[in-house]
Coordinates of C-alpha atoms in Angstrom, one line a residue:
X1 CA 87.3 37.5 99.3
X2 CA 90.3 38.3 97.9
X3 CA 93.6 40.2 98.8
X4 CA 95.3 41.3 96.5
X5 CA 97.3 38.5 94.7
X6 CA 95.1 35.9 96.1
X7 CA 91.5 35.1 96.2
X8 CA 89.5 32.2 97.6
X9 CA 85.7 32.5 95.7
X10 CA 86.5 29.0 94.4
X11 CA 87.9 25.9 96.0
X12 CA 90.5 26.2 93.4
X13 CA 91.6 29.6 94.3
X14 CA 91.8 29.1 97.8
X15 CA 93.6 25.7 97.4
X16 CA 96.1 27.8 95.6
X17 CA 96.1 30.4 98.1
X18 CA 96.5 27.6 100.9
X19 CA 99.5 25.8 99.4
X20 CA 101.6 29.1 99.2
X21 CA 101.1 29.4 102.4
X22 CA 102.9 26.2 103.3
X23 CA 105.5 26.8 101.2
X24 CA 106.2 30.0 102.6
X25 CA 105.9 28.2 106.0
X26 CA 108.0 25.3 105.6
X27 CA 111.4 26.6 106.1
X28 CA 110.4 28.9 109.0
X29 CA 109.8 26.3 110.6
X30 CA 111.9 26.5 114.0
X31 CA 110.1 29.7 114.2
X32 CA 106.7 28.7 114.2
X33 CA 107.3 25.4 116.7
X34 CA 109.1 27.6 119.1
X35 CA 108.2 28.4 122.4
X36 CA 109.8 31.6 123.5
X37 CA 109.6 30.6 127.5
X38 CA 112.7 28.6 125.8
X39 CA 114.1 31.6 124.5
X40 CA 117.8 32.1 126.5
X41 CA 117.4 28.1 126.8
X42 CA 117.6 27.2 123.6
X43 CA 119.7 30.5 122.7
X44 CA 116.6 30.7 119.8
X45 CA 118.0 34.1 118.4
X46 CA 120.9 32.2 117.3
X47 CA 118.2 30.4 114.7
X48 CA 117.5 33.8 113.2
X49 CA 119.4 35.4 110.3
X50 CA 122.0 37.1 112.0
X51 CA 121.6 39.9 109.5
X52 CA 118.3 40.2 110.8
X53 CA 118.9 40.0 114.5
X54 CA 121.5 42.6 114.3
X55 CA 119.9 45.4 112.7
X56 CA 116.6 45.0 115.0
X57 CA 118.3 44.8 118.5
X58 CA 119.2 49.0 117.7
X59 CA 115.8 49.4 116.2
X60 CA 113.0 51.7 118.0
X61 CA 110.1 50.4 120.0
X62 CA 107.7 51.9 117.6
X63 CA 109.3 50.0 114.6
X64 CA 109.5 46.9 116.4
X65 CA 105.8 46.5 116.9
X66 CA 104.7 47.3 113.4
X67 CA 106.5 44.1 112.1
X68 CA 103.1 42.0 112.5
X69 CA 101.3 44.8 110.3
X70 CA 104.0 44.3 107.6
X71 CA 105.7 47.4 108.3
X72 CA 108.8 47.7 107.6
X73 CA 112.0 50.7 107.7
X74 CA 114.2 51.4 104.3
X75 CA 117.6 50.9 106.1
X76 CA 116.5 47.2 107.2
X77 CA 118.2 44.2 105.1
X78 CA 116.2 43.2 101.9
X79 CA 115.9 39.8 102.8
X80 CA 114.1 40.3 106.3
X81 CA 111.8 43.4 104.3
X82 CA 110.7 41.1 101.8
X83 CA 109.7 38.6 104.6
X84 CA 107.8 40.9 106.1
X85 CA 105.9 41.7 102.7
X86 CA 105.8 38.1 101.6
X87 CA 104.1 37.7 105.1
X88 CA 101.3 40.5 104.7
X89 CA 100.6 39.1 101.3
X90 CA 99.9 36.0 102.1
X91 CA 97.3 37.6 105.1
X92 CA 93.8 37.4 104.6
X93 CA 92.5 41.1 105.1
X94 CA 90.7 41.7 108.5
X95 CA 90.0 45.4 107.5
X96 CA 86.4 45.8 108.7
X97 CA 84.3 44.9 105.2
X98 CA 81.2 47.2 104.0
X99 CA 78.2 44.6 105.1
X100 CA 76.2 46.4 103.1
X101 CA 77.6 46.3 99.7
X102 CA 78.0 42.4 100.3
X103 CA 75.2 41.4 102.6
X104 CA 71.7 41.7 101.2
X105 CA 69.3 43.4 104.1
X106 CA 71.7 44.5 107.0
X107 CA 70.3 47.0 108.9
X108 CA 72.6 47.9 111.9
X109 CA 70.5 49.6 114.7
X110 CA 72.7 50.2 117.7
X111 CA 71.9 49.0 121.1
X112 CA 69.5 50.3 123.4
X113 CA 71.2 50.7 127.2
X114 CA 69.1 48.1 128.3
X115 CA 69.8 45.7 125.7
X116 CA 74.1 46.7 125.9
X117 CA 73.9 46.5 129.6
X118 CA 76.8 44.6 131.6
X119 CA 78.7 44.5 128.2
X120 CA 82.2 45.9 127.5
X121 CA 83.4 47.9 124.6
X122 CA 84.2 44.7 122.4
X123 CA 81.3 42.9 123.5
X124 CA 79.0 46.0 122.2
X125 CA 80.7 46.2 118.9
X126 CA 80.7 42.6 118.2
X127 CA 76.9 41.9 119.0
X128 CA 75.9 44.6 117.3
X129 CA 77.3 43.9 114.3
X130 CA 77.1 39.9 114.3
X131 CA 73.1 40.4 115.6
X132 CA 72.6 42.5 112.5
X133 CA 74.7 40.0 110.1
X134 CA 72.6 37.1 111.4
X135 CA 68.9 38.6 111.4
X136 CA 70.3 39.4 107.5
X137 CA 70.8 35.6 107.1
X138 CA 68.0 34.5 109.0
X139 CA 65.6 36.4 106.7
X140 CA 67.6 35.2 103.4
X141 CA 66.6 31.4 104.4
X142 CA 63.2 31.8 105.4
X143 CA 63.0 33.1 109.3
X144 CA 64.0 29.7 111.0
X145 CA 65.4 29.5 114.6
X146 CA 68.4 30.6 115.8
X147 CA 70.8 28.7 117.9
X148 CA 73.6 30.7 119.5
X149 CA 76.0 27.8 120.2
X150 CA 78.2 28.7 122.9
X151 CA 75.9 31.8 124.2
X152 CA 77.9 32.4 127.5
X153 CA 75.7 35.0 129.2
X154 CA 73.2 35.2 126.6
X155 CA 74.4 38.8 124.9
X156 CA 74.0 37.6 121.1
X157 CA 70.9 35.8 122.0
X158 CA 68.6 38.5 123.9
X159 CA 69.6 40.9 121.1
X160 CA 68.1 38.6 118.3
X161 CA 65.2 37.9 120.3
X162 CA 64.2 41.5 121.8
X163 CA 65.6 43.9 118.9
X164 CA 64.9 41.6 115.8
X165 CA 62.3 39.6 117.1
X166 CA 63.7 36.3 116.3
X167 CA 63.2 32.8 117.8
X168 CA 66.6 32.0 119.6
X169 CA 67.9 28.8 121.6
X170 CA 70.9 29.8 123.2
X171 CA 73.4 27.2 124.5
X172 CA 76.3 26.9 126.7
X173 CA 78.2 24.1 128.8
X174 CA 77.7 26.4 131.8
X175 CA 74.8 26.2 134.1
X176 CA 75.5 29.2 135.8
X177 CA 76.0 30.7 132.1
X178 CA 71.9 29.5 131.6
X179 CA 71.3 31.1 134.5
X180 CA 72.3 34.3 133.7
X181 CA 70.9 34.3 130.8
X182 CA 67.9 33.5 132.1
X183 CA 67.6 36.4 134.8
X184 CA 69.1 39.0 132.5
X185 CA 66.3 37.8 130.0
X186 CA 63.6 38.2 132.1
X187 CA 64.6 41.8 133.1
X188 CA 64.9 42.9 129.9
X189 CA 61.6 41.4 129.1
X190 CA 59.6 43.4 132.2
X191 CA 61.5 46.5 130.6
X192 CA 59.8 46.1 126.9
X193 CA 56.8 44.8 128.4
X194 CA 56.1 48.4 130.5
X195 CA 57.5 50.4 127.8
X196 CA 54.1 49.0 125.6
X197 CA 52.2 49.2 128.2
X198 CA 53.2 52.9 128.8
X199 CA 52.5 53.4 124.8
X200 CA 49.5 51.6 124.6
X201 CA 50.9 49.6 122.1
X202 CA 48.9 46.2 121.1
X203 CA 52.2 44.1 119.7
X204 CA 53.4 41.1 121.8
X205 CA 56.4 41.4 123.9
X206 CA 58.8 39.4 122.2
X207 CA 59.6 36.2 123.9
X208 CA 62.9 35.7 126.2
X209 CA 65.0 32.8 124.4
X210 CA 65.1 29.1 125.4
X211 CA 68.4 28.2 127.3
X212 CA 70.1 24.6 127.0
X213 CA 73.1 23.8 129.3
X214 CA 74.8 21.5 127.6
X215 CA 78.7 20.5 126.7
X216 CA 78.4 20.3 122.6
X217 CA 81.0 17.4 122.4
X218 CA 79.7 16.3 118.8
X219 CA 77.3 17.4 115.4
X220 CA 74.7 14.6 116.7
X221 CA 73.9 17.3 120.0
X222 CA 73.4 20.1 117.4
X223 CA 71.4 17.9 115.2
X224 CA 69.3 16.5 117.8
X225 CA 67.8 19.7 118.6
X226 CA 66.0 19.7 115.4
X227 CA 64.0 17.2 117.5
X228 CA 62.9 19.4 120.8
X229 CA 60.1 21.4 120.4
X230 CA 61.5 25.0 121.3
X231 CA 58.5 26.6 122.7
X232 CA 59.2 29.4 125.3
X233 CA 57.7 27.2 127.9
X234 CA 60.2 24.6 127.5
X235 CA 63.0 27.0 129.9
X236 CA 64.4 24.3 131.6
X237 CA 66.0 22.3 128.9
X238 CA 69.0 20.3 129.3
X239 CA 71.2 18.0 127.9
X240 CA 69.2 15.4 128.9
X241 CA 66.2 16.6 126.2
X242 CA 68.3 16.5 123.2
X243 CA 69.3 12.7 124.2
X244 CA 65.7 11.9 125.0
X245 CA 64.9 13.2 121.1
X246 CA 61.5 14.0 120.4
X247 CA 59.0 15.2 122.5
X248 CA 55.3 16.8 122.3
X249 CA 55.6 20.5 124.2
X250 CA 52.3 20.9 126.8
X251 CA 51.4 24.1 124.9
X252 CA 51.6 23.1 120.9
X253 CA 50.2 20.4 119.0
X254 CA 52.8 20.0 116.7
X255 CA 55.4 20.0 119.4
X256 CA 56.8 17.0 117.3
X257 CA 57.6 18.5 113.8
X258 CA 61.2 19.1 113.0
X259 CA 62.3 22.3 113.5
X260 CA 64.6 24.4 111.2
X261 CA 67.8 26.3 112.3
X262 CA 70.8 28.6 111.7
X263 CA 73.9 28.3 113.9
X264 CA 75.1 31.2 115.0
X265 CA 78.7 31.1 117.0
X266 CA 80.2 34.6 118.5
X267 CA 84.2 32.9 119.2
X268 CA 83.0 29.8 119.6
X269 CA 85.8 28.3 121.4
X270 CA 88.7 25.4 119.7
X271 CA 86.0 22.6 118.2
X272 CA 83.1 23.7 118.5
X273 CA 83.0 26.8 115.4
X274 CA 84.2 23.5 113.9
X275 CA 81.6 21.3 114.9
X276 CA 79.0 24.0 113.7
X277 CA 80.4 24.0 110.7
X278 CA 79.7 19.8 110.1
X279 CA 76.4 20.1 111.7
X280 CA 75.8 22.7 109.2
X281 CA 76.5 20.2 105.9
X282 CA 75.0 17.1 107.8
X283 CA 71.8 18.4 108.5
X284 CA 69.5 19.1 106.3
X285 CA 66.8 21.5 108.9
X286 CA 70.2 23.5 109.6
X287 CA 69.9 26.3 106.8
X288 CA 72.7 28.5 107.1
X289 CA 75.5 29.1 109.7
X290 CA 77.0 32.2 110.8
X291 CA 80.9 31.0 112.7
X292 CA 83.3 33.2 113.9
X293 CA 86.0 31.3 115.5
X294 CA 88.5 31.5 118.3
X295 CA 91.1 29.6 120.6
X296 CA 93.1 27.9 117.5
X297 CA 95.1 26.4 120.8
X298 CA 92.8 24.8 121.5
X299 CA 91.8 23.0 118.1
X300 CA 92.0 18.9 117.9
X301 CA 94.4 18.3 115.1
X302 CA 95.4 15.2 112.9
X303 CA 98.9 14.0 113.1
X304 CA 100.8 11.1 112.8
X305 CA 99.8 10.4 116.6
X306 CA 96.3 11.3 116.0
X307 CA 94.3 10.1 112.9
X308 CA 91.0 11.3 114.1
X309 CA 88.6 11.7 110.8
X310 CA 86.8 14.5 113.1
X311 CA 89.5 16.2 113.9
X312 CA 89.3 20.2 113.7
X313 CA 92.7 20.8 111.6
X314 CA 92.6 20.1 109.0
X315 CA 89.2 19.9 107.9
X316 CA 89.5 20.5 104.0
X317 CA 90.4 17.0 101.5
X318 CA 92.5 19.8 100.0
X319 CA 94.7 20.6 102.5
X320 CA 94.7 16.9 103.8
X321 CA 96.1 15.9 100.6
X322 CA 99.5 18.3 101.1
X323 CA 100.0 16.3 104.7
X324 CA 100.8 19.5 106.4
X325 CA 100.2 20.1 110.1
X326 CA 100.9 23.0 112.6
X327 CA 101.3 21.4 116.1
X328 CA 100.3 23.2 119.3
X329 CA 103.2 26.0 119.1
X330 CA 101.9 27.1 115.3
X331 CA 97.8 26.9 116.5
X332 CA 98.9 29.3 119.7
X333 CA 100.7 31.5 117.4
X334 CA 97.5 31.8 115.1
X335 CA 95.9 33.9 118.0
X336 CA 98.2 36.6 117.4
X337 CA 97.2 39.9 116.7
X338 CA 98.3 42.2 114.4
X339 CA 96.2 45.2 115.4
X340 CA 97.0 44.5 118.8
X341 CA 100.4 44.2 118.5
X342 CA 100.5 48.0 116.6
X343 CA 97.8 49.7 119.2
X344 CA 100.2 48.6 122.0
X345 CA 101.7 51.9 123.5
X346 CA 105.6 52.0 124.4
X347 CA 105.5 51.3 127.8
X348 CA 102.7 48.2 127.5
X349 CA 105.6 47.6 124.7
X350 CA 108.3 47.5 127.4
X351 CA 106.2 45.8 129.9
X352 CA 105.1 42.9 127.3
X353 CA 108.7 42.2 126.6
X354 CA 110.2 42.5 129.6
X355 CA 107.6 39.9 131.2
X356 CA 108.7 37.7 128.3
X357 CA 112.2 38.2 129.4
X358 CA 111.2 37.3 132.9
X359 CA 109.3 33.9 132.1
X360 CA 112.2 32.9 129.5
X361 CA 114.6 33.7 132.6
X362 CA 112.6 31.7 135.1
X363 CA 112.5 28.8 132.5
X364 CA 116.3 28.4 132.9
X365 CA 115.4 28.3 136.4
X366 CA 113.7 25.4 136.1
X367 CA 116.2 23.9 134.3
X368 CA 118.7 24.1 135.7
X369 CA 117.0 23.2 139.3
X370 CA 114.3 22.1 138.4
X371 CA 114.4 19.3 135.6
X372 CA 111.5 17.3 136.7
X373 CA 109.2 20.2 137.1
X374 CA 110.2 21.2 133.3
X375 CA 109.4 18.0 132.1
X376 CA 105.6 19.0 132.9
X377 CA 105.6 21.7 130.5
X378 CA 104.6 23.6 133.2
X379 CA 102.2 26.9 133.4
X380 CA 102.6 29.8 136.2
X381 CA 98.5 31.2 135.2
X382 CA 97.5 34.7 134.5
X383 CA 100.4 35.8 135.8
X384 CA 101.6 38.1 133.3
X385 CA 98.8 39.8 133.5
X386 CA 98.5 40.2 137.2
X387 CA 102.5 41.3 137.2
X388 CA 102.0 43.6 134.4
X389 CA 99.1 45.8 136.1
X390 CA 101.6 46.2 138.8
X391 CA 103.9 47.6 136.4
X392 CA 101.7 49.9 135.7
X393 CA 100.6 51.1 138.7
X394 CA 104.3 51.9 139.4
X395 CA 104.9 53.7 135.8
X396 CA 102.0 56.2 136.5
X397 CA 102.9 57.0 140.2
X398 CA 106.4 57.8 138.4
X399 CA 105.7 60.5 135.7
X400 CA 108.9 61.4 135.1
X401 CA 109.9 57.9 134.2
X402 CA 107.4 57.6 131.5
X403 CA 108.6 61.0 130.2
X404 CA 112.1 59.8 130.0
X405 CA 110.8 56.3 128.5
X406 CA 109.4 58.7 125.7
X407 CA 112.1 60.4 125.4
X408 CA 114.6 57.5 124.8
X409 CA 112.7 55.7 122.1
X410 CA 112.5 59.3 120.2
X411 CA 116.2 59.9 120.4
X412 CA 116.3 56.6 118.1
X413 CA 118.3 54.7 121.2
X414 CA 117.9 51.1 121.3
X415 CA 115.1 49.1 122.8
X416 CA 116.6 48.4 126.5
X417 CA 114.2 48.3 129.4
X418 CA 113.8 52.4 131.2
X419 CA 114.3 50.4 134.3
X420 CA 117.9 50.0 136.1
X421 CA 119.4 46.5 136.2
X422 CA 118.7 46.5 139.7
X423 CA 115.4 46.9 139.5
X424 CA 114.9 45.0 136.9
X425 CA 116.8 42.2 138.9
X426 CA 114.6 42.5 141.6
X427 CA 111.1 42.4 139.6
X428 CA 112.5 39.3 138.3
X429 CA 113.0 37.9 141.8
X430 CA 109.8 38.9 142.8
X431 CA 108.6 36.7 139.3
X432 CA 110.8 34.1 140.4
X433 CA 108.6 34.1 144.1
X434 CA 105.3 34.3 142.9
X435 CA 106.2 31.9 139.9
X436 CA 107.1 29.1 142.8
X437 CA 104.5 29.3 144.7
X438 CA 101.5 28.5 141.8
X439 CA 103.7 25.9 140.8
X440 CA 103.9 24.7 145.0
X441 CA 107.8 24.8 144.9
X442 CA 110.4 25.5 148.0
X443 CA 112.6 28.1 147.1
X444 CA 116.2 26.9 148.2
X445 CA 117.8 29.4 150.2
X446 CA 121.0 28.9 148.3
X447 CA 119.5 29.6 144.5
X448 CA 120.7 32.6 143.1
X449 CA 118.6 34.4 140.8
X450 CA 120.7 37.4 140.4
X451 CA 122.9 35.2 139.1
X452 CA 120.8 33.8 136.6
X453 CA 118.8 37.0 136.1
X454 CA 122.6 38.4 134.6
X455 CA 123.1 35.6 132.7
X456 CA 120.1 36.6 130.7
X457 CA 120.2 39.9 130.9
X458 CA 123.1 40.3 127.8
X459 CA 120.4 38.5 125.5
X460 CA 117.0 40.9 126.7
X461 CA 116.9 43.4 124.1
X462 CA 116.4 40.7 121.2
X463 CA 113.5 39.3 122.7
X464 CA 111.6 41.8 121.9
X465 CA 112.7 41.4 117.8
X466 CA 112.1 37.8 118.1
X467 CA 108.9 37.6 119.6
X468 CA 107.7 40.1 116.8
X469 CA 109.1 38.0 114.0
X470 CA 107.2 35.2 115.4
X471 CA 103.7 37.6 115.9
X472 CA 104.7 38.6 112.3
X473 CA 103.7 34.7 111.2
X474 CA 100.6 34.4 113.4
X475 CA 98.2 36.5 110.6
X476 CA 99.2 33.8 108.5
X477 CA 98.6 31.1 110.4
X478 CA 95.3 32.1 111.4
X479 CA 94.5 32.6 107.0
X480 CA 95.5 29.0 107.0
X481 CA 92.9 27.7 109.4
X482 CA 90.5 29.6 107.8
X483 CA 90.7 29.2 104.6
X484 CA 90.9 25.0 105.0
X485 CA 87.3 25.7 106.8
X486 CA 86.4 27.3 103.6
X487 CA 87.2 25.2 101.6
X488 CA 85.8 22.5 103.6
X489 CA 82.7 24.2 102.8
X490 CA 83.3 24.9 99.1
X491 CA 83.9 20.9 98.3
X492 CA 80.4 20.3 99.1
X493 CA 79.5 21.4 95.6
X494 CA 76.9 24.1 94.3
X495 CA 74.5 23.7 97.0
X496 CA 76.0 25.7 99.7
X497 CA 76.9 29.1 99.1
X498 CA 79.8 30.4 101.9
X499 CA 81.6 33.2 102.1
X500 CA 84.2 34.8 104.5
X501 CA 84.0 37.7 105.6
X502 CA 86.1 40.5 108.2
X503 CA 82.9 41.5 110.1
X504 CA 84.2 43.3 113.0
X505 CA 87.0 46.2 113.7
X506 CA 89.9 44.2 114.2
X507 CA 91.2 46.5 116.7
X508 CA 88.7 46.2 119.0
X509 CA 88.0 42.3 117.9
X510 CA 91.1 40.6 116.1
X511 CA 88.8 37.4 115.7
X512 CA 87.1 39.4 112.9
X513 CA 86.5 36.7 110.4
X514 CA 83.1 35.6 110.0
X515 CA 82.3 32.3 107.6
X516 CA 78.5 32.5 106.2
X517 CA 76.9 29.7 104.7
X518 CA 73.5 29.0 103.4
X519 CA 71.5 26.4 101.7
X520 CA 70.7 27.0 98.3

């Protein structure tokens, strides 16, 4: 746990560690609380050293996106070059760690077909490792059951349960989720079931795990399932069993005796890795926990506003005590991805910016005719995404185009979009369109969006610098949050032993940071 010039084995250290963060943060400030749909707005570039601003609107594509990684060129100013270093130094490391020099007893088997089934590239990679990580802790604390807190269709939990033979619960808010699970189960079940029969082998099938659909709104649901007997019977558990509390199963006589657990959270969404995390330290029959977070958007956080002792940010006494908070803008930008940002090719370079570009544009829009909309803080959906696979579609029926687009960024020419201004014009109109009708507007005959499409277009070519300044801070961010859950764990004393963790390739997962805690 450490990089470099920081470490975080002891609340002191990471304390330490957390507070130069925040005084590295505080007077980038306007960058971190912007939102870049503001970006001709607001004129935000005109926030940005102007040193800065004017060496990066002639830089290359290539260069551009490697500012997150904390790359940086010799003929950029010394002041923006050592932000960029300061930035990387203050990163936790997300390079994929050797689990076996620090976890005792990993053994990574990869997945059978049947097991992987339905499951996408990342998905594979991430259950595979995090399946291994946990049978490792399970093991350490005595073989309790598992509990895979926010399951969705069940991936992390048949794993456990058919390849390492564990007792799993796993639980989800979605019925359909339990569902799933529960059919996908049973299938895989029939397949290990004829495979011993077909070997004449005399081991029980392992058992499919228990599902509960449930909404995990506080540590008392966690807790209270310390309370249901988790028999393999018991399949059509609900929320309405952990509130009943105890109950004697029809096929054990000791149905009542507490059971004991280990969390286990694959991006357990905003609160919840959180709530996993207190559940952990208030219950005693919960031995370890195994968290690796996501959607920092979508965090609870204490502010002036909001004095919530359960908040999810911050969680620390340490970080409390420096009265710093991040805000909505700041958690959003703590999803960033480094690795992402650098294994993006030119054109999805192009394409990403220029859709920025577009939603920026459409924002003065909205402004301008639209005040009362904007006052909503309106959102236009997946959009992006849906406008960008067109995009695409269009750049590979158009070869030549995309050899030209190569071309350009390796003659060193400036980072302008490939496309004319006409066209360009008109995929903003057709933004504009699509854009009005998810947000149920009339489109006045007489608004001009050529018009306001030129007014923005002068500006286009330093979004693309800005918005990678601003990814640049989102490592950062994302140590922050971290570490205060770290530390959170660390001021509980000698008992608990926790460490974090890069688990995952962060290429293929950028939430790679897994927090392990047991008992001792």
């Amino acid at each position: 746990m450490k990089n470099g010039k920081y470490s975080c084995n002891m609340s002191f250290e990471t304390l330490e560690w957390i507070t130069a963060i925040i005084d590295f943060l505080k007077p980038f400030s306007f960058l971190i609380n912007a939102h870049v749909v503001n970006f001709f707005k607001d004129k935000q570039w005109e926030a940005v050293d102007q040193e800065w601003m004017s060496c990066l609107r002639n830089e290359k594509l290539e260069n551009i996106l490697l500012i997150p990684s904390g790359c940086v060129q010799d003929h950029w100013p010394a002041s923006f070059k050592e932000f960029v270093h300061t930035l990387k130094s203050l990163s936790f490391p997300r390079e994929q760690a050797d689990l076996q020099a620090i976890l005792a007893d990993v053994d990574m088997a990869p997945l059978s077909t049947v097991l992987s089934q339905g499951m996408n590239i990342k998905k594979k990679h991430e259950v595979e490792v995090l399946s291994s990580v946990v049978s490792s802790v399970v093991h350490s604390v005595g073989n309790p059951t598992v509990v895979d807190v926010g399951a969705g269709q069940g991936y992390l939990a048949q794993v456990l349960s058919f390849q390492y033979k564990h007792s799993v619960v796993a639980i989800d808010s979605s019925s359909h989720h339990g569902k799933v699970t529960d059919a996908r189960a049973a299938r895989i079940r029939k397949h290990f079931a004829a495979q011993m029969r077909k070997s004449g082998s005399g081991n029980k099938c392992p058992d499919v795990p228990v599902t509960i659909t449930c909404r995990v709104l506080s540590t008392e649901m966690l807790k209270a399932l310390t309370n249901v007997p988790l028999e393999k019977n018991d399949l059509d558990l609900n929320a309405s069993a952990l509130n009943e509390g105890p109950r004697r199963s029809q096929s054990s006589s000791d149905g009542n005796r507490s059971s004991s657990l280990v969390l286990a959270g694959l991006h357990a969404c905003g609160d919840l890795s959180v709530t996993m995390l207190r559940t952990f330290l208030e219950c005693e029959e919960v031995k370890a926990v195994v968290s690796i977070g996501c959607c920092y958007n979508l965090l609870s956080e204490k502010s002036s506003e909001n004095s919530c002792s359960q908040c999810a940010f911050p969680m620390s006494a340490g970080l409390r005590s420096l009265g710093f908070s991040l805000g909505k803008n700041a958690r959003d930008l703590a999803c960033q991805s480094a690795e992402r940002w650098s294994s993006l090719g030119e054109d999805a370079g192009l394409q990403n910016f220029e859709l920025h570009s577009f939603r920026a544009a459409f924002q003065m829009v909205l402004s301008k005719h639209y005040p009362e909309v904007l006052a909503t803080s309106p959102t236009i959906g997946r959009q992006g995404k849906a406008f960008r696979r067109q995009q695409q579609r269009k750049s590979l029926g158009t070869q030549a185009a995309v050899d030209t687009t190569r071309k350009d960024t390796d003659d060193n020419k400036p980072m302008k979009q490939t496309n004319s201004n006409s066209d360009t014009c008109s995929s903003f109109k057709k933004f504009c369109l699509s854009a009005f009708s998810r947000l149920n507007l009339e489109h006045p005959q007489d608004l001009d969006l050529g018009a306001t499409w030129n007014e923005a277009d002068a500006f286009t070519e330093l979004i693309g610098p800005y918005w990678s300044i601003r990814a640049a801070l989102g490592p950062v961010l994302e140590t922050l949050i971290l570490l205060d859950r770290l530390m959170f764990l660390q001021e509980q004393g000698d008992s608990i032993e926790v460490v974090m963790i890069p688990i995952f390739d962060p290429i293929i997962s950028p939430r790679n940071v897994a927090i392990i805690a047991k008992r001792l």
